[in-house]
């Protein structure tokens, strides 16, 4: 064992309050498989991943981690790791096939069993309603660029809240609407693979509108469930030092403004009741006059939330440039170590982005609903995965969370992405984000060193003292 693995955990563990939520997260299409079972209809990701050239290696979520059939043993694994919460997503086309009409009882039953199994194992369930698997019929009717999809979503949200809301510790409407809108309808690298700037902006608005409308249907069905939205936020910095005063200083600052605007403020401002930021409205004017934003929409989007979910992976460092499709902005690398996604490892960025939300927006409890890293894991001859880079990433990002708490930020929880290796969207199974290794040929699960470390941290936090052989044994 290395120093990293044997480093004492008590200092870090005691930096978190006793009721801090330590969890792990997944999403339906990335782990469930069973895409045609029990009345589920196809989502845009079934169609997209079946199209040649869309996903690395032609991979699809058809089997994924087979979690749909292995749910009880997966929950037992979570219990053995000592997880204090589990964030999963609900596949809309399982619960409401085609995105309209009555609940599909067989599809809903899976989530009903999942929630009960988690609770029986002492693991509070957190559900995300939309983690990118739009029923195909709704895409055929216009998808997120169509206003009607927001109303369909609110209805679906109410159905789920009615069925599960009494047992959930958190209910998240959208996961990363930036990705659904701009990767799904703008660059087309995600489902449904459309490339249309106006459609992407309309999609971003209707995703937010769906969130706001769902506030009403969810609160009516399950008034007590903590309700929120998850945004993927990026601290955005100029590629020059703060003291730089060259002739292009203003152009650097404008690059930061633009990228912060479309990545962060475009979502944060309306959710917090400020409407769309006027400078970004100007930036996008040549693409769209935003005529799809109707009177009253921004009030709906500003519905009160009980918490803000933040997903953080890395920082954007930008420069003025002619990078195609990015509004005259170039993304720089600083030569920091990168993960297998090519994303720079920057725990201070987690501190900065949350601190900014704390400083610039109205007070609301914050939950880190995703944070994690992909690495090219190899299973050793000893049958173990010694993923020390991921372990260090996890430790250092939790260190940033501890500093935020010490500095008075109301940060309630942290969900590692991801519980286990899974279908990483356009990268297929090539990128492994899991704390737990999955052998896709056998579906064997093996907790990596990072999972064992996380389990030990959680046990130390719970017991106030470290167990000599760790919670999973030597
Ligand atoms: O795997 C994804 C997840 O579905 C959404 N957030 C980012 C993760 C890593 O890319």
Coordinates of C-alpha atoms and ligand atoms in Angstrom, one line a residue:
X1 CA 0.0 0.0 0.0
X2 CA 1.2 3.5 -0.8
X3 CA 1.2 6.5 1.5
X4 CA -1.8 7.8 -0.2
X5 CA -3.9 4.9 0.7
X6 CA -2.7 4.7 4.3
X7 CA -2.8 8.5 5.0
X8 CA -4.9 9.0 8.1
X9 CA -8.5 9.8 7.4
X10 CA -9.5 11.4 10.7
X11 CA -8.6 15.0 9.8
X12 CA -10.6 15.0 6.6
X13 CA -13.5 13.0 8.1
X14 CA -13.9 15.4 11.0
X15 CA -14.1 18.4 8.7
X16 CA -17.6 17.3 7.7
X17 CA -20.7 17.8 10.0
X18 CA -22.3 14.6 11.3
X19 CA -25.3 14.9 9.0
X20 CA -23.3 15.5 5.8
X21 CA -24.6 13.4 2.9
X22 CA -21.9 11.2 1.4
X23 CA -23.1 9.4 -1.7
X24 CA -22.5 8.1 -5.1
X25 CA -24.4 8.7 -8.3
X26 CA -25.5 7.0 -11.5
X27 CA -28.0 7.5 -14.3
X28 CA -30.6 5.1 -15.8
X29 CA -29.3 4.8 -19.4
X30 CA -25.7 4.5 -18.3
X31 CA -26.3 1.4 -16.0
X32 CA -29.7 -0.2 -16.4
X33 CA -29.7 -2.1 -19.7
X34 CA -33.0 -4.0 -20.2
X35 CA -34.1 -1.5 -22.7
X36 CA -37.1 -3.4 -24.0
X37 CA -38.3 -4.9 -20.8
X38 CA -41.5 -4.3 -18.9
X39 CA -43.0 -1.9 -21.3
X40 CA -40.1 0.5 -21.7
X41 CA -40.1 2.3 -25.1
X42 CA -37.0 3.7 -26.8
X43 CA -35.4 6.9 -25.7
X44 CA -33.3 9.3 -27.9
X45 CA -30.2 7.5 -26.7
X46 CA -31.4 4.1 -27.9
X47 CA -31.8 5.6 -31.4
X48 CA -28.7 7.7 -31.3
X49 CA -26.4 5.0 -30.1
X50 CA -27.7 2.6 -32.8
X51 CA -26.7 5.0 -35.6
X52 CA -23.3 4.1 -37.0
X53 CA -20.5 6.5 -36.0
X54 CA -22.3 8.2 -33.1
X55 CA -20.8 6.3 -30.2
X56 CA -17.3 5.0 -29.8
X57 CA -17.0 1.4 -30.9
X58 CA -20.8 1.3 -31.7
X59 CA -21.5 0.8 -28.0
X60 CA -25.1 1.2 -26.7
X61 CA -26.8 1.0 -23.3
X62 CA -28.7 -2.2 -24.3
X63 CA -27.0 -4.2 -21.5
X64 CA -24.8 -1.6 -19.8
X65 CA -24.2 -2.8 -16.2
X66 CA -27.4 -4.9 -16.3
X67 CA -28.4 -3.0 -13.1
X68 CA -32.1 -3.6 -13.9
X69 CA -31.6 -7.3 -13.1
X70 CA -28.9 -6.9 -10.5
X71 CA -30.4 -4.1 -8.5
X72 CA -30.6 -6.0 -5.1
X73 CA -26.9 -7.0 -5.2
X74 CA -25.9 -3.5 -6.4
X75 CA -27.7 -2.0 -3.4
X76 CA -26.0 -4.6 -1.1
X77 CA -22.7 -3.4 -2.5
X78 CA -23.6 0.2 -1.7
X79 CA -24.4 -0.9 1.8
X80 CA -21.1 -2.7 2.1
X81 CA -19.4 0.5 1.0
X82 CA -21.3 2.4 3.7
X83 CA -22.8 4.9 1.3
X84 CA -25.1 7.4 3.0
X85 CA -27.1 8.2 -0.1
X86 CA -27.6 7.1 -3.6
X87 CA -28.5 9.3 -6.5
X88 CA -30.0 7.5 -9.5
X89 CA -32.1 8.7 -12.4
X90 CA -35.5 7.5 -13.6
X91 CA -35.9 6.5 -17.2
X92 CA -38.9 8.5 -18.5
X93 CA -39.7 5.9 -21.2
X94 CA -40.0 3.1 -18.5
X95 CA -42.4 5.0 -16.4
X96 CA -44.5 6.8 -19.1
X97 CA -43.8 5.0 -22.4
X98 CA -43.8 7.4 -25.3
X99 CA -43.8 10.4 -22.8
X100 CA -47.6 10.7 -22.6
X101 CA -50.5 9.0 -20.9
X102 CA -50.8 6.8 -17.8
X103 CA -48.0 5.3 -15.8
X104 CA -46.6 2.0 -16.9
X105 CA -47.0 0.1 -13.6
X106 CA -44.3 -2.5 -14.5
X107 CA -41.7 0.2 -15.3
X108 CA -42.5 2.2 -12.2
X109 CA -42.3 -0.9 -10.1
X110 CA -38.6 -1.1 -10.7
X111 CA -38.0 2.3 -9.1
X112 CA -40.5 1.5 -6.3
X113 CA -38.4 -1.6 -5.5
X114 CA -35.2 0.3 -5.8
X115 CA -36.3 2.9 -3.4
X116 CA -37.6 0.4 -0.9
X117 CA -34.4 -1.7 -1.2
X118 CA -32.3 1.3 -0.6
X119 CA -34.3 2.3 2.5
X120 CA -34.2 -1.2 3.9
X121 CA -30.4 -0.9 3.6
X122 CA -30.3 2.5 5.3
X123 CA -29.4 4.4 2.1
X124 CA -31.5 7.5 1.5
X125 CA -32.6 7.7 -2.2
X126 CA -32.1 10.8 -4.4
X127 CA -33.8 10.6 -7.8
X128 CA -33.2 12.6 -10.9
X129 CA -36.2 12.9 -13.2
X130 CA -34.4 13.7 -16.5
X131 CA -30.9 12.4 -17.2
X132 CA -31.1 12.7 -20.9
X133 CA -33.3 9.8 -22.0
X134 CA -36.2 11.6 -23.7
X135 CA -38.9 9.2 -25.1
X136 CA -38.4 9.1 -28.8
X137 CA -42.0 10.0 -29.5
X138 CA -41.5 13.3 -27.8
X139 CA -38.4 14.0 -30.0
X140 CA -40.4 13.1 -33.1
X141 CA -42.9 15.7 -31.9
X142 CA -40.1 18.4 -31.7
X143 CA -38.1 17.4 -28.7
X144 CA -36.9 20.0 -26.2
X145 CA -36.9 22.8 -28.8
X146 CA -40.7 22.4 -28.7
X147 CA -42.6 24.1 -25.8
X148 CA -45.0 21.2 -25.4
X149 CA -42.1 19.0 -24.1
X150 CA -41.8 21.1 -21.0
X151 CA -45.5 20.4 -20.2
X152 CA -45.1 16.7 -20.9
X153 CA -42.1 16.7 -18.5
X154 CA -44.1 18.4 -15.7
X155 CA -46.8 15.8 -16.0
X156 CA -44.3 13.0 -15.8
X157 CA -42.6 14.7 -12.9
X158 CA -45.9 14.8 -11.0
X159 CA -46.6 11.1 -11.7
X160 CA -43.2 10.1 -10.3
X161 CA -43.5 12.5 -7.3
X162 CA -46.9 11.0 -6.5
X163 CA -45.5 7.4 -6.6
X164 CA -42.1 7.9 -4.9
X165 CA -42.0 11.3 -3.4
X166 CA -42.9 10.2 0.1
X167 CA -39.7 8.1 0.3
X168 CA -37.1 10.3 -1.4
X169 CA -34.5 12.5 0.3
X170 CA -34.1 14.6 -2.8
X171 CA -35.8 15.0 -6.2
X172 CA -33.9 16.6 -9.0
X173 CA -35.7 17.8 -12.1
X174 CA -33.0 18.1 -14.8
X175 CA -29.4 16.9 -14.9
X176 CA -27.1 19.3 -16.7
X177 CA -29.6 21.1 -19.0
X178 CA -26.5 22.7 -20.7
X179 CA -25.5 19.3 -22.0
X180 CA -29.1 18.3 -23.1
X181 CA -29.5 21.6 -25.0
X182 CA -26.1 22.4 -26.4
X183 CA -24.6 19.0 -26.9
X184 CA -27.9 17.4 -27.9
X185 CA -29.2 20.1 -30.3
X186 CA -26.2 22.4 -30.9
X187 CA -23.0 20.4 -31.5
X188 CA -24.9 17.2 -32.0
X189 CA -22.4 15.0 -30.1
X190 CA -25.2 13.8 -27.8
X191 CA -28.6 12.5 -28.6
X192 CA -30.6 13.4 -30.5
X193 CA -27.6 14.6 -32.5
X194 CA -29.1 17.8 -34.0
X195 CA -26.9 20.7 -35.0
X196 CA -29.0 23.9 -34.9
X197 CA -28.1 26.8 -32.7
X198 CA -31.6 28.2 -32.5
X199 CA -33.0 24.8 -31.6
X200 CA -30.3 24.5 -28.9
X201 CA -31.3 27.8 -27.3
X202 CA -35.0 26.9 -27.5
X203 CA -34.1 23.5 -25.9
X204 CA -32.3 25.3 -23.0
X205 CA -35.3 27.4 -22.4
X206 CA -37.8 24.6 -22.5
X207 CA -35.6 22.4 -20.2
X208 CA -35.7 25.3 -17.6
X209 CA -39.4 25.8 -18.2
X210 CA -40.0 22.1 -17.6
X211 CA -38.1 22.4 -14.4
X212 CA -40.2 25.4 -13.3
X213 CA -43.5 23.7 -14.3
X214 CA -42.4 20.6 -12.5
X215 CA -42.0 22.6 -9.3
X216 CA -45.8 22.9 -9.3
X217 CA -46.7 19.3 -10.2
X218 CA -44.1 17.9 -7.8
X219 CA -45.1 20.1 -4.8
X220 CA -48.8 19.3 -5.4
X221 CA -48.0 15.5 -5.4
X222 CA -45.3 15.4 -2.7
X223 CA -45.1 18.7 -0.8
X224 CA -42.4 17.4 1.6
X225 CA -39.8 16.1 -0.9
X226 CA -36.7 18.4 -1.1
X227 CA -36.8 19.7 -4.7
X228 CA -33.9 21.0 -6.8
X229 CA -32.2 21.1 -10.2
X230 CA -28.6 20.0 -11.1
X231 CA -26.4 22.3 -13.2
X232 CA -23.0 21.6 -14.5
X233 CA -21.0 24.7 -13.7
X234 CA -17.5 25.7 -14.7
X235 CA -15.4 28.3 -13.0
X236 CA -14.1 30.3 -16.0
X237 CA -10.7 32.0 -15.9
X238 CA -8.7 34.0 -18.4
X239 CA -5.5 32.3 -19.8
X240 CA -3.4 35.2 -18.4
X241 CA -2.5 36.1 -14.8
X242 CA -4.7 38.5 -12.9
X243 CA -2.1 41.2 -13.1
X244 CA -1.7 41.0 -17.0
X245 CA -2.4 44.4 -18.6
X246 CA -1.5 43.8 -22.3
X247 CA -3.5 45.4 -25.0
X248 CA -5.7 42.3 -25.3
X249 CA -6.6 42.2 -21.6
X250 CA -10.2 43.4 -22.3
X251 CA -10.5 40.7 -25.0
X252 CA -9.5 38.0 -22.4
X253 CA -12.1 39.4 -19.9
X254 CA -14.7 39.3 -22.6
X255 CA -13.9 35.7 -23.4
X256 CA -14.5 34.9 -19.8
X257 CA -17.7 36.8 -19.7
X258 CA -19.0 35.0 -22.8
X259 CA -18.2 31.5 -21.6
X260 CA -19.3 32.1 -18.0
X261 CA -22.4 33.6 -19.5
X262 CA -23.5 30.7 -21.7
X263 CA -22.2 27.9 -19.4
X264 CA -23.2 29.2 -16.0
X265 CA -25.3 32.4 -15.8
X266 CA -27.6 31.4 -18.6
X267 CA -28.9 28.7 -16.2
X268 CA -28.2 30.2 -12.7
X269 CA -29.8 33.6 -13.4
X270 CA -33.3 32.4 -14.4
X271 CA -33.4 29.7 -11.7
X272 CA -32.6 32.4 -9.1
X273 CA -35.2 34.8 -10.5
X274 CA -33.0 37.2 -12.5
X275 CA -34.3 36.2 -15.9
X276 CA -31.8 35.6 -18.7
X277 CA -28.6 37.7 -18.5
X278 CA -28.9 40.6 -20.9
X279 CA -25.3 40.4 -22.1
X280 CA -25.8 36.8 -23.1
X281 CA -29.1 37.6 -24.8
X282 CA -27.0 40.1 -26.9
X283 CA -24.3 37.5 -27.5
X284 CA -26.8 35.0 -29.0
X285 CA -28.9 37.6 -30.8
X286 CA -27.4 36.7 -34.2
X287 CA -28.4 33.1 -33.6
X288 CA -31.9 33.7 -32.2
X289 CA -34.2 36.5 -31.1
X290 CA -35.4 34.1 -28.3
X291 CA -39.0 34.6 -29.5
X292 CA -39.8 31.3 -27.7
X293 CA -39.5 33.0 -24.3
X294 CA -43.0 34.0 -23.5
X295 CA -44.3 36.4 -20.9
X296 CA -44.3 34.8 -17.5
X297 CA -41.9 32.0 -18.4
X298 CA -39.1 33.4 -16.3
X299 CA -41.4 33.6 -13.3
X300 CA -42.2 30.0 -13.7
X301 CA -38.5 29.0 -14.0
X302 CA -37.8 31.0 -10.8
X303 CA -39.9 28.7 -8.7
X304 CA -38.3 28.2 -5.2
X305 CA -35.9 25.3 -4.9
X306 CA -34.9 23.6 -1.7
X307 CA -31.3 23.0 -2.9
X308 CA -29.1 23.5 -5.9
X309 CA -27.3 20.5 -7.3
X310 CA -23.9 21.3 -8.8
X311 CA -21.8 19.0 -11.0
X312 CA -18.2 19.9 -11.2
X313 CA -15.4 18.2 -13.2
X314 CA -13.0 20.9 -14.4
X315 CA -12.4 24.6 -15.0
X316 CA -12.6 26.5 -18.3
X317 CA -9.5 28.6 -19.1
X318 CA -10.2 30.8 -22.1
X319 CA -8.6 33.2 -24.5
X320 CA -9.9 35.4 -27.3
X321 CA -9.7 33.4 -30.5
X322 CA -11.4 32.2 -33.6
X323 CA -12.3 28.7 -32.4
X324 CA -15.1 27.6 -34.6
X325 CA -18.5 27.5 -33.0
X326 CA -17.4 29.0 -29.7
X327 CA -18.3 32.6 -30.2
X328 CA -14.7 33.8 -30.7
X329 CA -13.3 32.0 -27.8
X330 CA -10.5 29.5 -27.5
X331 CA -10.2 27.0 -24.7
X332 CA -6.7 26.6 -23.3
X333 CA -4.9 23.9 -21.5
X334 CA -2.6 24.9 -18.7
X335 CA -0.5 21.7 -18.7
X336 CA -2.1 20.4 -15.5
X337 CA -2.5 16.7 -15.2
X338 CA -5.6 15.5 -17.1
X339 CA -8.0 12.6 -16.7
X340 CA -8.8 10.2 -19.4
X341 CA -11.4 12.7 -20.7
X342 CA -8.6 15.2 -21.2
X343 CA -10.1 17.4 -18.4
X344 CA -7.6 19.1 -16.2
X345 CA -7.6 18.1 -12.6
X346 CA -8.3 21.3 -10.6
X347 CA -9.8 20.9 -7.1
X348 CA -9.5 24.6 -6.5
X349 CA -12.0 25.0 -9.3
X350 CA -14.6 23.2 -7.2
X351 CA -13.9 25.6 -4.4
X352 CA -14.2 28.6 -6.8
X353 CA -17.3 27.6 -8.5
X354 CA -19.3 26.9 -5.3
X355 CA -17.9 30.0 -3.6
X356 CA -19.1 32.1 -6.6
X357 CA -22.6 30.7 -6.3
X358 CA -22.6 31.3 -2.6
X359 CA -21.3 34.9 -3.0
X360 CA -23.3 36.0 -6.1
X361 CA -26.7 34.3 -5.7
X362 CA -29.4 34.1 -3.0
X363 CA -28.6 31.6 -0.2
X364 CA -29.7 28.1 -0.9
X365 CA -28.3 24.7 0.4
X366 CA -25.9 23.3 -2.1
X367 CA -25.3 19.7 -2.9
X368 CA -22.5 18.4 -5.2
X369 CA -24.5 16.0 -7.2
X370 CA -21.6 14.8 -9.3
X371 CA -17.8 14.9 -9.2
X372 CA -15.3 12.4 -10.4
X373 CA -12.7 11.3 -12.9
X374 CA -12.2 8.7 -15.7
X375 CA -8.8 6.9 -15.8
X376 CA -7.5 4.0 -17.8
X377 CA -7.9 1.5 -15.0
X378 CA -6.2 -1.9 -15.2
X379 CA -6.9 -4.8 -13.0
X380 CA -3.8 -6.1 -11.4
X381 CA -2.7 -9.7 -11.1
X382 CA -3.9 -9.5 -7.6
X383 CA -7.5 -8.9 -8.9
X384 CA -7.5 -5.4 -7.5
X385 CA -7.7 -2.0 -9.3
X386 CA -5.1 0.3 -7.9
X387 CA -6.6 3.6 -9.1
X388 CA -4.6 5.9 -7.1
X389 CA -5.1 8.9 -9.4
X390 CA -8.8 8.6 -8.9
X391 CA -8.3 8.2 -5.2
X392 CA -6.2 11.4 -5.1
X393 CA -8.8 13.2 -7.2
X394 CA -11.5 12.2 -4.8
X395 CA -9.5 13.1 -1.7
X396 CA -8.5 16.5 -3.1
X397 CA -12.0 17.5 -4.2
X398 CA -13.4 16.4 -0.8
X399 CA -10.7 18.7 0.7
X400 CA -12.1 21.6 -1.3
X401 CA -15.6 20.7 0.0
X402 CA -14.2 20.7 3.6
X403 CA -12.7 24.2 3.0
X404 CA -16.0 25.5 1.7
X405 CA -17.8 24.2 4.8
X406 CA -15.2 25.7 7.0
X407 CA -15.7 29.0 5.2
X408 CA -19.4 29.0 6.0
X409 CA -20.9 27.7 2.7
X410 CA -24.1 25.8 3.3
X411 CA -23.0 22.6 1.5
X412 CA -25.0 19.6 2.5
X413 CA -23.8 16.7 0.4
X414 CA -21.4 15.1 -2.1
X415 CA -22.1 12.4 -4.6
X416 CA -19.1 10.8 -6.3
X417 CA -19.5 10.1 -10.0
X418 CA -19.9 7.3 -10.4
X419 CA -20.8 4.4 -8.3
X420 CA -19.6 2.0 -11.0
X421 CA -18.1 2.1 -14.5
X422 CA -20.8 2.7 -17.0
X423 CA -21.9 3.8 -20.5
X424 CA -20.1 7.2 -20.9
X425 CA -22.4 8.5 -23.6
X426 CA -20.6 9.2 -26.9
X427 CA -17.4 7.5 -25.4
X428 CA -19.3 4.3 -24.8
X429 CA -17.6 1.9 -22.4
X430 CA -14.2 3.3 -23.2
X431 CA -14.1 5.7 -20.2
X432 CA -14.3 4.4 -16.7
X433 CA -15.6 6.8 -14.0
X434 CA -16.5 4.2 -11.4
X435 CA -15.4 3.7 -7.9
X436 CA -16.3 0.1 -8.6
X437 CA -14.9 -1.7 -11.6
X438 CA -17.3 -3.5 -13.9
X439 CA -16.2 -6.3 -16.1
X440 CA -18.7 -6.0 -18.9
X441 CA -18.2 -9.6 -20.1
X442 CA -19.1 -11.1 -16.7
X443 CA -20.8 -8.2 -14.9
X444 CA -18.4 -8.8 -12.0
X445 CA -18.2 -5.8 -9.7
X446 CA -14.9 -5.0 -8.0
X447 CA -14.5 -2.1 -5.7
X448 CA -11.4 -0.1 -6.7
X449 CA -8.9 1.3 -4.2
X450 CA -10.8 4.6 -4.5
X451 CA -14.0 2.9 -3.4
X452 CA -12.2 1.3 -0.4
X453 CA -10.7 4.6 0.5
X454 CA -14.1 6.3 0.3
X455 CA -15.7 3.6 2.3
X456 CA -13.1 4.0 5.0
X457 CA -13.5 7.8 5.0
X458 CA -17.3 7.4 5.5
X459 CA -16.8 4.8 8.3
X460 CA -14.3 7.1 10.0
X461 CA -16.8 10.0 9.7
X462 CA -19.6 7.8 11.1
X463 CA -17.5 6.3 13.9
X464 CA -15.3 9.3 14.7
X465 CA -12.3 7.0 14.5
X466 CA -10.7 5.0 11.8
X467 CA -11.1 1.2 11.7
X468 CA -7.7 -0.6 11.8
X469 CA -8.4 -2.7 8.7
X470 CA -10.8 -0.5 6.9
X471 CA -14.5 -1.1 6.5
X472 CA -14.0 -3.7 3.7
X473 CA -11.2 -5.6 5.6
X474 CA -7.5 -5.9 4.7
Ligands
LIG1 O1 -21.3 10.5 -17.2 C1 -21.6 11.8 -17.1 C2 -22.9 12.1 -16.5 O2 -24.0 11.4 -17.1 C3 -23.3 13.5 -16.5 N1 -22.2 14.3 -15.9 C4 -20.9 14.1 -16.4 C5 -20.6 12.6 -16.4 C6 -19.1 12.4 -16.9 O3 -19.0 12.8 -18.2

